[in-house]
CSV table of C-alpha atoms in Angstrom, one decimal:
chain,number,residue,atom,x,y,z
A,1,UNK,CA,44.0,-67.4,49.8
A,2,UNK,CA,46.7,-64.7,49.7
A,3,UNK,CA,49.1,-67.2,48.1
A,4,UNK,CA,46.5,-68.0,45.4
A,5,UNK,CA,46.0,-64.3,44.5
A,6,UNK,CA,49.8,-63.8,44.5
A,7,UNK,CA,50.2,-66.8,42.1
A,8,UNK,CA,47.5,-65.5,39.8
A,9,UNK,CA,49.1,-62.0,39.8
A,10,UNK,CA,52.5,-63.5,39.0
A,11,UNK,CA,50.9,-65.6,36.1
A,12,UNK,CA,49.2,-62.5,34.7
A,13,UNK,CA,52.6,-60.6,34.8
A,14,UNK,CA,54.1,-63.4,32.7
A,15,UNK,CA,51.4,-64.0,30.1
A,16,UNK,CA,50.0,-60.5,29.5
A,17,UNK,CA,53.3,-59.1,28.3
A,18,UNK,CA,53.8,-62.2,26.2
A,19,UNK,CA,50.5,-61.6,24.5
A,20,UNK,CA,51.3,-57.9,24.1
A,21,UNK,CA,54.6,-58.7,22.5
A,22,UNK,CA,53.2,-61.2,20.0
A,23,UNK,CA,55.0,-60.9,16.6
A,24,UNK,CA,53.3,-61.3,13.3
A,25,UNK,CA,55.4,-61.7,10.2
A,26,UNK,CA,53.6,-60.2,7.1
A,27,UNK,CA,54.3,-60.0,3.4
A,28,UNK,CA,52.5,-57.4,1.4
A,29,UNK,CA,49.9,-59.9,0.2
A,30,UNK,CA,49.2,-61.1,3.7
A,31,UNK,CA,48.8,-57.5,4.9
A,32,UNK,CA,46.2,-56.9,2.2
A,33,UNK,CA,44.4,-60.1,3.2
A,34,UNK,CA,44.3,-58.9,6.8
A,35,UNK,CA,43.0,-55.5,5.7
A,36,UNK,CA,40.2,-57.2,3.7
A,37,UNK,CA,39.2,-59.3,6.7
A,38,UNK,CA,39.7,-56.8,9.6
A,39,UNK,CA,39.7,-53.2,8.2
A,40,UNK,CA,37.1,-51.1,10.1
A,41,UNK,CA,36.9,-48.8,7.1
A,42,UNK,CA,35.9,-51.6,4.8
A,43,UNK,CA,33.4,-53.0,7.4
A,44,UNK,CA,31.8,-49.5,7.6
A,45,UNK,CA,31.6,-49.3,3.8
A,46,UNK,CA,30.1,-52.8,3.7
A,47,UNK,CA,27.3,-51.7,6.0
A,48,UNK,CA,26.6,-48.6,3.8
A,49,UNK,CA,26.3,-51.0,0.8
A,50,UNK,CA,23.9,-53.2,2.7
A,51,UNK,CA,21.7,-50.2,3.5
A,52,UNK,CA,21.5,-49.3,-0.2
A,53,UNK,CA,20.9,-52.9,-1.2
A,54,UNK,CA,17.9,-53.1,1.1
A,55,UNK,CA,16.6,-49.8,-0.3
A,56,UNK,CA,16.8,-51.2,-3.8
A,57,UNK,CA,15.5,-54.7,-3.0
A,58,UNK,CA,12.4,-53.4,-1.4
A,59,UNK,CA,11.8,-50.2,-3.4
A,60,UNK,CA,8.6,-51.8,-4.7
A,61,UNK,CA,7.1,-51.5,-1.2
A,62,UNK,CA,5.5,-48.2,-2.2
A,63,UNK,CA,2.8,-50.3,-3.8
A,64,UNK,CA,2.0,-52.0,-0.5
A,65,UNK,CA,-1.4,-50.9,0.9
A,66,UNK,CA,-1.6,-49.3,4.3
A,67,UNK,CA,-3.7,-51.7,6.4
A,68,UNK,CA,-4.9,-50.8,9.9
A,69,UNK,CA,-7.0,-52.9,12.3
A,70,UNK,CA,-9.0,-51.3,15.1
A,71,UNK,CA,-11.3,-52.5,17.9
A,72,UNK,CA,-13.4,-50.1,20.1
A,73,UNK,CA,-15.6,-50.8,23.1
A,74,UNK,CA,-17.8,-47.7,23.6
A,75,UNK,CA,-20.2,-47.0,26.5
A,76,UNK,CA,-23.1,-44.6,26.0
A,77,UNK,CA,-24.0,-42.7,29.1
A,78,UNK,CA,-27.6,-41.9,28.3
A,79,UNK,CA,-29.8,-44.6,26.9
A,80,UNK,CA,-33.2,-43.5,28.2
A,81,UNK,CA,-34.4,-42.2,24.9
A,82,UNK,CA,-33.5,-45.5,23.2
A,83,UNK,CA,-35.3,-47.5,25.9
A,84,UNK,CA,-38.4,-45.2,25.7
A,85,UNK,CA,-38.6,-45.7,22.0
A,86,UNK,CA,-38.1,-49.5,22.2
A,87,UNK,CA,-40.7,-49.8,25.0
A,88,UNK,CA,-43.2,-47.7,22.9
A,89,UNK,CA,-42.7,-49.9,19.9
A,90,UNK,CA,-42.8,-53.1,22.0
A,91,UNK,CA,-46.1,-52.0,23.6
A,92,UNK,CA,-47.7,-51.1,20.3
A,93,UNK,CA,-46.6,-54.5,18.9
A,94,UNK,CA,-48.0,-56.4,21.9
A,95,UNK,CA,-51.3,-54.5,21.8
A,96,UNK,CA,-51.8,-55.4,18.1
A,97,UNK,CA,-51.2,-59.1,19.0
A,98,UNK,CA,-53.4,-58.9,22.1
A,99,UNK,CA,-50.5,-59.7,24.4
A,100,UNK,CA,-49.1,-58.2,27.5
A,101,UNK,CA,-45.9,-56.2,27.2
A,102,UNK,CA,-43.3,-56.1,29.9
A,103,UNK,CA,-41.3,-52.8,29.6
A,104,UNK,CA,-37.6,-53.2,29.2
A,105,UNK,CA,-35.6,-52.0,32.1
A,106,UNK,CA,-32.2,-50.3,31.9
A,107,UNK,CA,-29.3,-52.7,32.3
A,108,UNK,CA,-25.6,-52.0,32.2
A,109,UNK,CA,-25.0,-54.0,29.1
A,110,UNK,CA,-27.4,-51.8,27.1
A,111,UNK,CA,-24.9,-48.9,27.5
A,112,UNK,CA,-22.2,-50.8,25.5
A,113,UNK,CA,-21.4,-51.2,21.8
A,114,UNK,CA,-18.5,-53.0,20.1
A,115,UNK,CA,-17.0,-51.6,16.9
A,116,UNK,CA,-14.4,-53.3,14.9
A,117,UNK,CA,-12.6,-52.0,11.9
A,118,UNK,CA,-10.2,-52.9,9.1
A,119,UNK,CA,-9.0,-50.0,6.9
A,120,UNK,CA,-6.9,-50.4,3.8
A,121,UNK,CA,-5.7,-47.6,1.6
A,122,UNK,CA,-3.4,-47.7,-1.4
A,123,UNK,CA,-2.0,-44.6,-3.3
A,124,UNK,CA,-0.9,-45.1,-6.8
A,125,UNK,CA,1.2,-42.6,-8.7
A,126,UNK,CA,3.5,-42.5,-11.7
A,127,UNK,CA,6.0,-40.7,-9.5
A,128,UNK,CA,6.7,-44.0,-7.8
A,129,UNK,CA,8.4,-45.2,-11.0
A,130,UNK,CA,11.1,-42.6,-10.7
A,131,UNK,CA,11.6,-43.3,-7.0
A,132,UNK,CA,12.1,-47.0,-7.7
A,133,UNK,CA,14.5,-46.3,-10.5
A,134,UNK,CA,16.4,-43.9,-8.2
A,135,UNK,CA,16.7,-46.5,-5.4
A,136,UNK,CA,18.0,-49.1,-7.8
A,137,UNK,CA,20.5,-46.7,-9.3
A,138,UNK,CA,21.5,-45.7,-5.7
A,139,UNK,CA,22.4,-49.4,-5.1
A,140,UNK,CA,24.5,-49.5,-8.2
A,141,UNK,CA,26.2,-46.3,-7.0
A,142,UNK,CA,26.7,-48.0,-3.6
A,143,UNK,CA,28.5,-50.9,-5.3
A,144,UNK,CA,30.8,-48.5,-7.0
A,145,UNK,CA,31.5,-46.6,-3.8
A,146,UNK,CA,32.2,-50.0,-2.0
A,147,UNK,CA,34.7,-50.9,-4.8
A,148,UNK,CA,36.3,-47.4,-4.5
A,149,UNK,CA,36.6,-47.8,-0.7
A,150,UNK,CA,38.1,-51.3,-1.0
A,151,UNK,CA,40.6,-50.3,-3.7
A,152,UNK,CA,41.6,-47.1,-2.0
A,153,UNK,CA,42.0,-48.7,1.4
A,154,UNK,CA,44.1,-51.6,0.0
A,155,UNK,CA,46.2,-49.2,-2.0
A,156,UNK,CA,46.9,-47.1,1.1
A,157,UNK,CA,47.8,-50.2,3.0
A,158,UNK,CA,50.2,-51.2,0.3
A,159,UNK,CA,51.8,-47.8,0.1
A,160,UNK,CA,52.2,-47.8,3.9
A,161,UNK,CA,53.8,-51.3,3.8
A,162,UNK,CA,56.4,-50.2,1.3
A,163,UNK,CA,56.9,-46.9,3.2
A,164,UNK,CA,57.7,-49.0,6.3
A,165,UNK,CA,60.1,-51.1,4.2
A,166,UNK,CA,62.0,-48.0,3.1
A,167,UNK,CA,62.0,-46.7,6.6
A,168,UNK,CA,63.4,-50.1,7.7
A,169,UNK,CA,66.1,-50.0,5.0
A,170,UNK,CA,67.0,-46.5,6.1
A,171,UNK,CA,67.4,-47.7,9.6
A,172,UNK,CA,69.6,-50.5,8.5
A,173,UNK,CA,71.8,-48.0,6.7
A,174,UNK,CA,72.0,-45.9,9.8
A,175,UNK,CA,72.9,-48.9,11.9
A,176,UNK,CA,75.6,-49.9,9.5
A,177,UNK,CA,77.0,-46.4,9.7
A,178,UNK,CA,76.9,-46.5,13.5
A,179,UNK,CA,78.7,-49.9,13.5
A,180,UNK,CA,81.4,-48.5,11.2
A,181,UNK,CA,81.8,-45.5,13.6
A,182,UNK,CA,82.0,-47.9,16.6
A,183,UNK,CA,84.7,-50.0,14.9
A,184,UNK,CA,86.6,-46.9,14.0
A,185,UNK,CA,86.4,-45.7,17.6
A,186,UNK,CA,87.7,-49.1,18.8
A,187,UNK,CA,90.5,-49.0,16.3
A,188,UNK,CA,91.4,-45.4,17.2
A,189,UNK,CA,91.6,-46.4,20.8
A,190,UNK,CA,93.9,-49.3,20.1
A,191,UNK,CA,96.1,-47.0,17.8
A,192,UNK,CA,96.2,-44.3,20.5
A,193,UNK,CA,97.4,-46.8,23.1
A,194,UNK,CA,100.1,-48.0,20.7
A,195,UNK,CA,101.1,-44.4,20.1
A,196,UNK,CA,100.1,-44.4,16.4
A,197,UNK,CA,97.7,-41.5,16.5
A,198,UNK,CA,97.3,-38.4,18.6
A,199,UNK,CA,94.6,-38.0,21.3
A,200,UNK,CA,92.6,-35.6,19.1
A,201,UNK,CA,92.0,-38.2,16.5
A,202,UNK,CA,90.8,-40.6,19.1
A,203,UNK,CA,88.4,-38.0,20.5
A,204,UNK,CA,87.0,-37.2,17.1
A,205,UNK,CA,86.3,-40.9,16.4
A,206,UNK,CA,84.6,-41.3,19.8
A,207,UNK,CA,82.5,-38.1,19.4
A,208,UNK,CA,81.4,-39.2,15.9
A,209,UNK,CA,80.2,-42.6,17.3
A,210,UNK,CA,78.3,-41.0,20.3
A,211,UNK,CA,76.7,-38.4,18.0
A,212,UNK,CA,75.2,-41.1,15.8
A,213,UNK,CA,73.7,-43.3,18.5
A,214,UNK,CA,70.7,-40.9,19.3
A,215,UNK,CA,69.9,-40.7,15.6
A,216,UNK,CA,69.7,-44.4,15.3
A,217,UNK,CA,67.6,-44.8,18.5
A,218,UNK,CA,65.2,-42.1,17.3
A,219,UNK,CA,64.8,-43.8,13.9
A,220,UNK,CA,64.1,-47.1,15.7
A,221,UNK,CA,61.4,-45.5,17.8
A,222,UNK,CA,59.8,-43.8,14.8
A,223,UNK,CA,59.7,-47.1,12.9
A,224,UNK,CA,58.1,-48.9,15.8
A,225,UNK,CA,55.5,-46.2,16.1
A,226,UNK,CA,54.7,-46.4,12.4
A,227,UNK,CA,54.4,-50.2,12.7
A,228,UNK,CA,51.9,-49.7,15.6
A,229,UNK,CA,49.8,-47.4,13.3
A,230,UNK,CA,50.0,-50.0,10.6
A,231,UNK,CA,48.8,-52.8,13.0
A,232,UNK,CA,45.9,-50.5,14.0
A,233,UNK,CA,44.9,-50.0,10.4
A,234,UNK,CA,45.0,-53.7,9.8
A,235,UNK,CA,42.7,-54.3,12.8
A,236,UNK,CA,45.3,-56.2,14.8
A,237,UNK,CA,45.2,-56.1,18.6
A,238,UNK,CA,47.1,-53.3,20.3
A,239,UNK,CA,50.6,-54.3,21.2
A,240,UNK,CA,51.0,-56.7,18.2
A,241,UNK,CA,54.5,-56.5,16.9
A,242,UNK,CA,54.9,-56.6,13.1
A,243,UNK,CA,57.8,-58.0,11.1
A,244,UNK,CA,57.8,-56.9,7.5
A,245,UNK,CA,58.9,-59.4,4.9
A,246,UNK,CA,59.7,-58.1,1.4
A,247,UNK,CA,61.8,-55.8,-0.6
A,248,UNK,CA,61.3,-52.6,-2.6
A,249,UNK,CA,61.7,-54.0,-6.1
A,250,UNK,CA,59.3,-52.3,-8.7
A,251,UNK,CA,58.0,-54.2,-11.6
A,252,UNK,CA,58.6,-52.0,-14.6
A,253,UNK,CA,55.9,-51.4,-17.2
A,254,UNK,CA,56.1,-49.9,-20.7
A,255,UNK,CA,53.1,-47.6,-21.1
A,256,UNK,CA,52.1,-44.3,-22.8
A,257,UNK,CA,49.4,-42.0,-21.5
A,258,UNK,CA,47.7,-41.8,-24.9
A,259,UNK,CA,47.2,-45.5,-25.1
A,260,UNK,CA,46.0,-45.9,-21.6
A,261,UNK,CA,43.4,-43.1,-21.9
A,262,UNK,CA,42.1,-44.6,-25.1
A,263,UNK,CA,41.7,-48.0,-23.7
A,264,UNK,CA,40.8,-47.5,-20.0
A,265,UNK,CA,39.5,-44.0,-19.4
A,266,UNK,CA,35.9,-45.3,-19.1
A,267,UNK,CA,36.9,-47.8,-16.4
A,268,UNK,CA,37.6,-45.1,-13.9
A,269,UNK,CA,35.5,-45.6,-10.7
A,270,UNK,CA,35.4,-41.8,-10.2
A,271,UNK,CA,33.8,-41.3,-13.6
A,272,UNK,CA,31.4,-44.3,-13.1
A,273,UNK,CA,30.4,-42.9,-9.7
A,274,UNK,CA,29.8,-39.4,-11.2
A,275,UNK,CA,27.7,-40.9,-14.0
A,276,UNK,CA,25.7,-42.8,-11.4
A,277,UNK,CA,24.9,-39.6,-9.5
A,278,UNK,CA,23.8,-38.0,-12.7
A,279,UNK,CA,21.4,-41.0,-13.4
A,280,UNK,CA,20.0,-40.8,-9.8
A,281,UNK,CA,19.2,-37.1,-10.3
A,282,UNK,CA,17.5,-37.8,-13.7
A,283,UNK,CA,15.3,-40.4,-12.0
A,284,UNK,CA,14.4,-38.0,-9.2
A,285,UNK,CA,13.6,-35.3,-11.8
A,286,UNK,CA,11.3,-37.7,-13.6
A,287,UNK,CA,9.6,-38.5,-10.3
A,288,UNK,CA,9.0,-34.7,-9.7
A,289,UNK,CA,7.6,-34.3,-13.2
A,290,UNK,CA,5.2,-37.2,-12.8
A,291,UNK,CA,4.1,-35.8,-9.5
A,292,UNK,CA,3.4,-32.4,-11.0
A,293,UNK,CA,1.7,-33.3,-14.3
A,294,UNK,CA,-0.1,-36.6,-13.6
A,295,UNK,CA,-3.0,-37.5,-11.2
A,296,UNK,CA,-2.7,-40.0,-8.4
A,297,UNK,CA,-5.2,-42.8,-7.7
A,298,UNK,CA,-6.2,-43.4,-4.1
A,299,UNK,CA,-8.0,-46.6,-3.2
A,300,UNK,CA,-9.7,-47.0,0.2
A,301,UNK,CA,-11.6,-49.8,1.8
A,302,UNK,CA,-13.1,-49.9,5.3
A,303,UNK,CA,-14.8,-52.9,7.0
A,304,UNK,CA,-16.5,-51.8,10.2
A,305,UNK,CA,-18.5,-54.5,12.0
A,306,UNK,CA,-20.7,-53.0,14.8
A,307,UNK,CA,-22.7,-54.6,17.6
A,308,UNK,CA,-24.9,-53.0,20.3
A,309,UNK,CA,-26.5,-54.6,23.3
A,310,UNK,CA,-29.6,-52.4,23.5
A,311,UNK,CA,-31.6,-55.5,22.8
A,312,UNK,CA,-31.0,-59.2,23.4
A,313,UNK,CA,-31.4,-60.1,19.7
A,314,UNK,CA,-29.1,-57.4,18.3
A,315,UNK,CA,-26.7,-58.6,15.6
A,316,UNK,CA,-23.4,-57.5,14.0
A,317,UNK,CA,-23.8,-54.9,11.3
A,318,UNK,CA,-21.3,-53.7,8.7
A,319,UNK,CA,-20.9,-50.0,8.2
A,320,UNK,CA,-17.8,-50.2,6.0
A,321,UNK,CA,-17.3,-48.7,2.5
A,322,UNK,CA,-15.0,-48.7,-0.5
A,323,UNK,CA,-13.9,-45.6,-2.4
A,324,UNK,CA,-11.7,-44.8,-5.4
A,325,UNK,CA,-10.4,-41.2,-5.7
A,326,UNK,CA,-8.5,-39.7,-8.6
A,327,UNK,CA,-6.6,-36.7,-7.2
A,328,UNK,CA,-4.5,-34.2,-9.0
A,329,UNK,CA,-2.7,-31.4,-7.2
A,330,UNK,CA,-3.1,-28.7,-9.8
A,331,UNK,CA,-1.0,-26.2,-7.9
A,332,UNK,CA,2.0,-28.4,-8.4
A,333,UNK,CA,2.0,-27.5,-12.0
A,334,UNK,CA,2.4,-23.8,-11.3
A,335,UNK,CA,6.0,-22.7,-12.1
A,336,UNK,CA,6.4,-21.0,-8.6
A,337,UNK,CA,5.1,-24.0,-6.7
A,338,UNK,CA,7.3,-25.9,-4.2
A,339,UNK,CA,7.4,-29.0,-6.4
A,340,UNK,CA,8.4,-27.1,-9.6
A,341,UNK,CA,11.0,-25.1,-7.6
A,342,UNK,CA,12.4,-28.4,-6.4
A,343,UNK,CA,12.5,-29.7,-10.0
A,344,UNK,CA,14.4,-26.6,-11.1
A,345,UNK,CA,16.9,-27.1,-8.2
A,346,UNK,CA,17.3,-30.7,-9.4
A,347,UNK,CA,17.9,-29.5,-13.0
A,348,UNK,CA,20.5,-27.0,-11.8
A,349,UNK,CA,22.3,-29.7,-9.7
A,350,UNK,CA,22.2,-32.0,-12.8
A,351,UNK,CA,24.0,-29.4,-14.8
A,352,UNK,CA,26.5,-29.0,-12.0
A,353,UNK,CA,27.2,-32.7,-12.1
A,354,UNK,CA,27.6,-32.7,-15.8
A,355,UNK,CA,30.2,-29.9,-15.5
A,356,UNK,CA,31.9,-31.9,-12.8
A,357,UNK,CA,32.0,-34.8,-15.1
A,358,UNK,CA,33.8,-32.8,-17.8
A,359,UNK,CA,36.3,-31.5,-15.1
A,360,UNK,CA,36.8,-35.1,-13.9
A,361,UNK,CA,37.6,-36.4,-17.4
A,362,UNK,CA,40.1,-33.6,-17.9
A,363,UNK,CA,41.7,-34.2,-14.5
A,364,UNK,CA,42.0,-37.9,-15.4
A,365,UNK,CA,44.1,-37.0,-18.4
A,366,UNK,CA,46.3,-34.8,-16.2
A,367,UNK,CA,46.7,-37.5,-13.5
A,368,UNK,CA,47.5,-40.3,-16.1
A,369,UNK,CA,50.1,-38.1,-17.9
A,370,UNK,CA,51.6,-37.1,-14.5
A,371,UNK,CA,51.8,-40.7,-13.3
A,372,UNK,CA,53.4,-41.9,-16.6
A,373,UNK,CA,55.9,-39.1,-16.4
A,374,UNK,CA,56.7,-40.0,-12.9
A,375,UNK,CA,57.2,-43.7,-13.9
A,376,UNK,CA,59.6,-42.7,-16.7
A,377,UNK,CA,61.6,-40.3,-14.6
A,378,UNK,CA,61.8,-42.7,-11.6
A,379,UNK,CA,63.0,-45.4,-14.0
A,380,UNK,CA,65.8,-43.2,-15.3
A,381,UNK,CA,66.7,-42.2,-11.7
A,382,UNK,CA,66.8,-45.8,-10.5
A,383,UNK,CA,69.2,-46.8,-13.3
A,384,UNK,CA,71.4,-43.7,-12.8
A,385,UNK,CA,71.5,-44.1,-9.0
A,386,UNK,CA,72.4,-47.8,-9.5
A,387,UNK,CA,75.6,-46.7,-11.3
A,388,UNK,CA,76.2,-44.0,-8.7
A,389,UNK,CA,76.0,-46.6,-5.9
A,390,UNK,CA,78.7,-48.6,-7.6
A,391,UNK,CA,81.0,-45.6,-7.9
A,392,UNK,CA,80.2,-44.4,-4.3
A,393,UNK,CA,80.9,-47.9,-3.0
A,394,UNK,CA,84.3,-48.0,-4.7
A,395,UNK,CA,85.1,-44.4,-3.4
A,396,UNK,CA,84.1,-45.4,0.2
A,397,UNK,CA,86.2,-48.6,0.1
A,398,UNK,CA,89.2,-46.6,-1.2
A,399,UNK,CA,88.7,-44.0,1.5
A,400,UNK,CA,88.4,-46.7,4.2
A,401,UNK,CA,91.7,-48.3,3.2
A,402,UNK,CA,93.4,-44.9,3.1
A,403,UNK,CA,92.0,-44.0,6.5
A,404,UNK,CA,93.3,-47.3,8.0
A,405,UNK,CA,96.7,-46.5,6.5
A,406,UNK,CA,96.6,-43.0,8.0
A,407,UNK,CA,96.6,-41.3,4.6
A,408,UNK,CA,93.0,-39.9,4.8
A,409,UNK,CA,91.3,-37.8,7.5
A,410,UNK,CA,88.2,-39.0,9.3
A,411,UNK,CA,86.2,-36.2,7.8
A,412,UNK,CA,87.0,-37.4,4.2
A,413,UNK,CA,86.0,-40.9,5.2
A,414,UNK,CA,82.7,-39.7,6.7
A,415,UNK,CA,82.0,-37.7,3.5
A,416,UNK,CA,82.5,-40.9,1.4
A,417,UNK,CA,80.3,-42.9,3.6
A,418,UNK,CA,77.6,-40.2,3.6
A,419,UNK,CA,77.6,-40.1,-0.2
A,420,UNK,CA,77.3,-43.9,-0.4
A,421,UNK,CA,74.3,-43.8,2.0
A,422,UNK,CA,72.7,-41.0,0.1
A,423,UNK,CA,73.0,-42.9,-3.1
A,424,UNK,CA,71.5,-46.1,-1.6
A,425,UNK,CA,68.6,-44.2,0.0
A,426,UNK,CA,68.1,-42.1,-3.1
A,427,UNK,CA,67.6,-45.2,-5.2
A,428,UNK,CA,65.2,-46.7,-2.6
A,429,UNK,CA,63.1,-43.5,-2.7
A,430,UNK,CA,63.0,-43.6,-6.5
A,431,UNK,CA,61.9,-47.2,-6.4
A,432,UNK,CA,59.2,-46.3,-3.9
A,433,UNK,CA,58.1,-43.4,-6.2
A,434,UNK,CA,57.8,-45.8,-9.1
A,435,UNK,CA,55.7,-48.3,-7.1
A,436,UNK,CA,53.4,-45.5,-5.7
A,437,UNK,CA,53.0,-43.9,-9.2
A,438,UNK,CA,52.1,-47.3,-10.7
A,439,UNK,CA,49.5,-47.9,-7.9
A,440,UNK,CA,48.0,-44.4,-8.5
A,441,UNK,CA,47.9,-45.1,-12.2
A,442,UNK,CA,46.1,-48.4,-11.8
A,443,UNK,CA,43.7,-46.8,-9.3
A,444,UNK,CA,42.9,-43.9,-11.6
A,445,UNK,CA,42.2,-46.2,-14.6
A,446,UNK,CA,40.7,-49.0,-12.4
A,447,UNK,CA,42.9,-51.4,-14.4
A,448,UNK,CA,45.6,-54.0,-13.7
A,449,UNK,CA,48.6,-53.0,-15.8
A,450,UNK,CA,50.5,-56.3,-15.2
A,451,UNK,CA,50.1,-57.1,-18.9
A,452,UNK,CA,52.4,-54.2,-19.7
A,453,UNK,CA,55.3,-55.5,-17.7
A,454,UNK,CA,58.6,-55.6,-19.4
């Protein structure tokens, strides 16, 4: 038995790490598909939408009557008076017919009575119209919120994907720099053994290499931690390793803020959501007004079959009734009543939302202009840094040749290499800025701008 347990433990040690180290290669489109399928944020938003959908679908249930069924078995403790009255009437009837009357004696069943009941009530009010409209508008708002949640989540996933790509590219640059430092250290060691350079130059090359190693290791660890966070957001199992496939290459568009605002300003999900909230408040206000200034009709029907056992020939009797009541709560019309105060609060909130709508539209103009300015500036910086990379590459290659020939100091070579790396990373950052600004612009206008590609 111990051997079996040992074999199972050994098998677990083999297969569990293998599962934990599973690698998933993802393009940006595949990452977005995973987010749509697995994202907990989207699943939660979907449940919220289902709640609002049910509220809208069954908002008519305010017109359902309230129906209640009851059944009662009641025992009367004292039935002597009933028996006395029945015996008296029975004796009088027998005497009139010339018959002999046998008095009724008390029995347990005479104490009991059965009472059934079916009660139905229905309240009708014009206020229900506003409630139903508010519920349906709430569902429309839920659909807008769901769309917002989906687009925002996918946009954040896409931004994080490209952020990881630039982090990966930065790491590759650091690794290349480290490899260059290692090769220079190896070359310096060979030159020192051959008596071509002094010991100080060898030590400088070795120290430079050793100083860069922790920086690369830290960058590698940071990248892996960010990948773990990315896997978590995608809903992948803990321990899943991710390999990113793609490059940071923006698709340039030719747009102006004026044209975009003229065509797509009303597409904004934020504006549509705000308008929906305004509509819901208007429907609620209508409902309060109907409640204050119109009567309600209350319909009630009761069916109450009753049977007693005081005599052997007793039958079921119906003591039910129907009523229709027109009720009007007149105090609700008073300006200081709770209903009218609630209506005033609703009107105030409605004005607040209308002010928020104006603010939102002005903010949209600012955001669109800012995004377009960022696109234009990033485009210029990308082109400028592209030319700078070419110059920095030539300067670095020239410095490397001079260093190998002993005509340039190590510090000058490191400066050339640092400037080349800064140019490369600077261009990558500007490309990322362009991509992010374009995503923000499309989200703000809720529009695909692919038709504006150059």
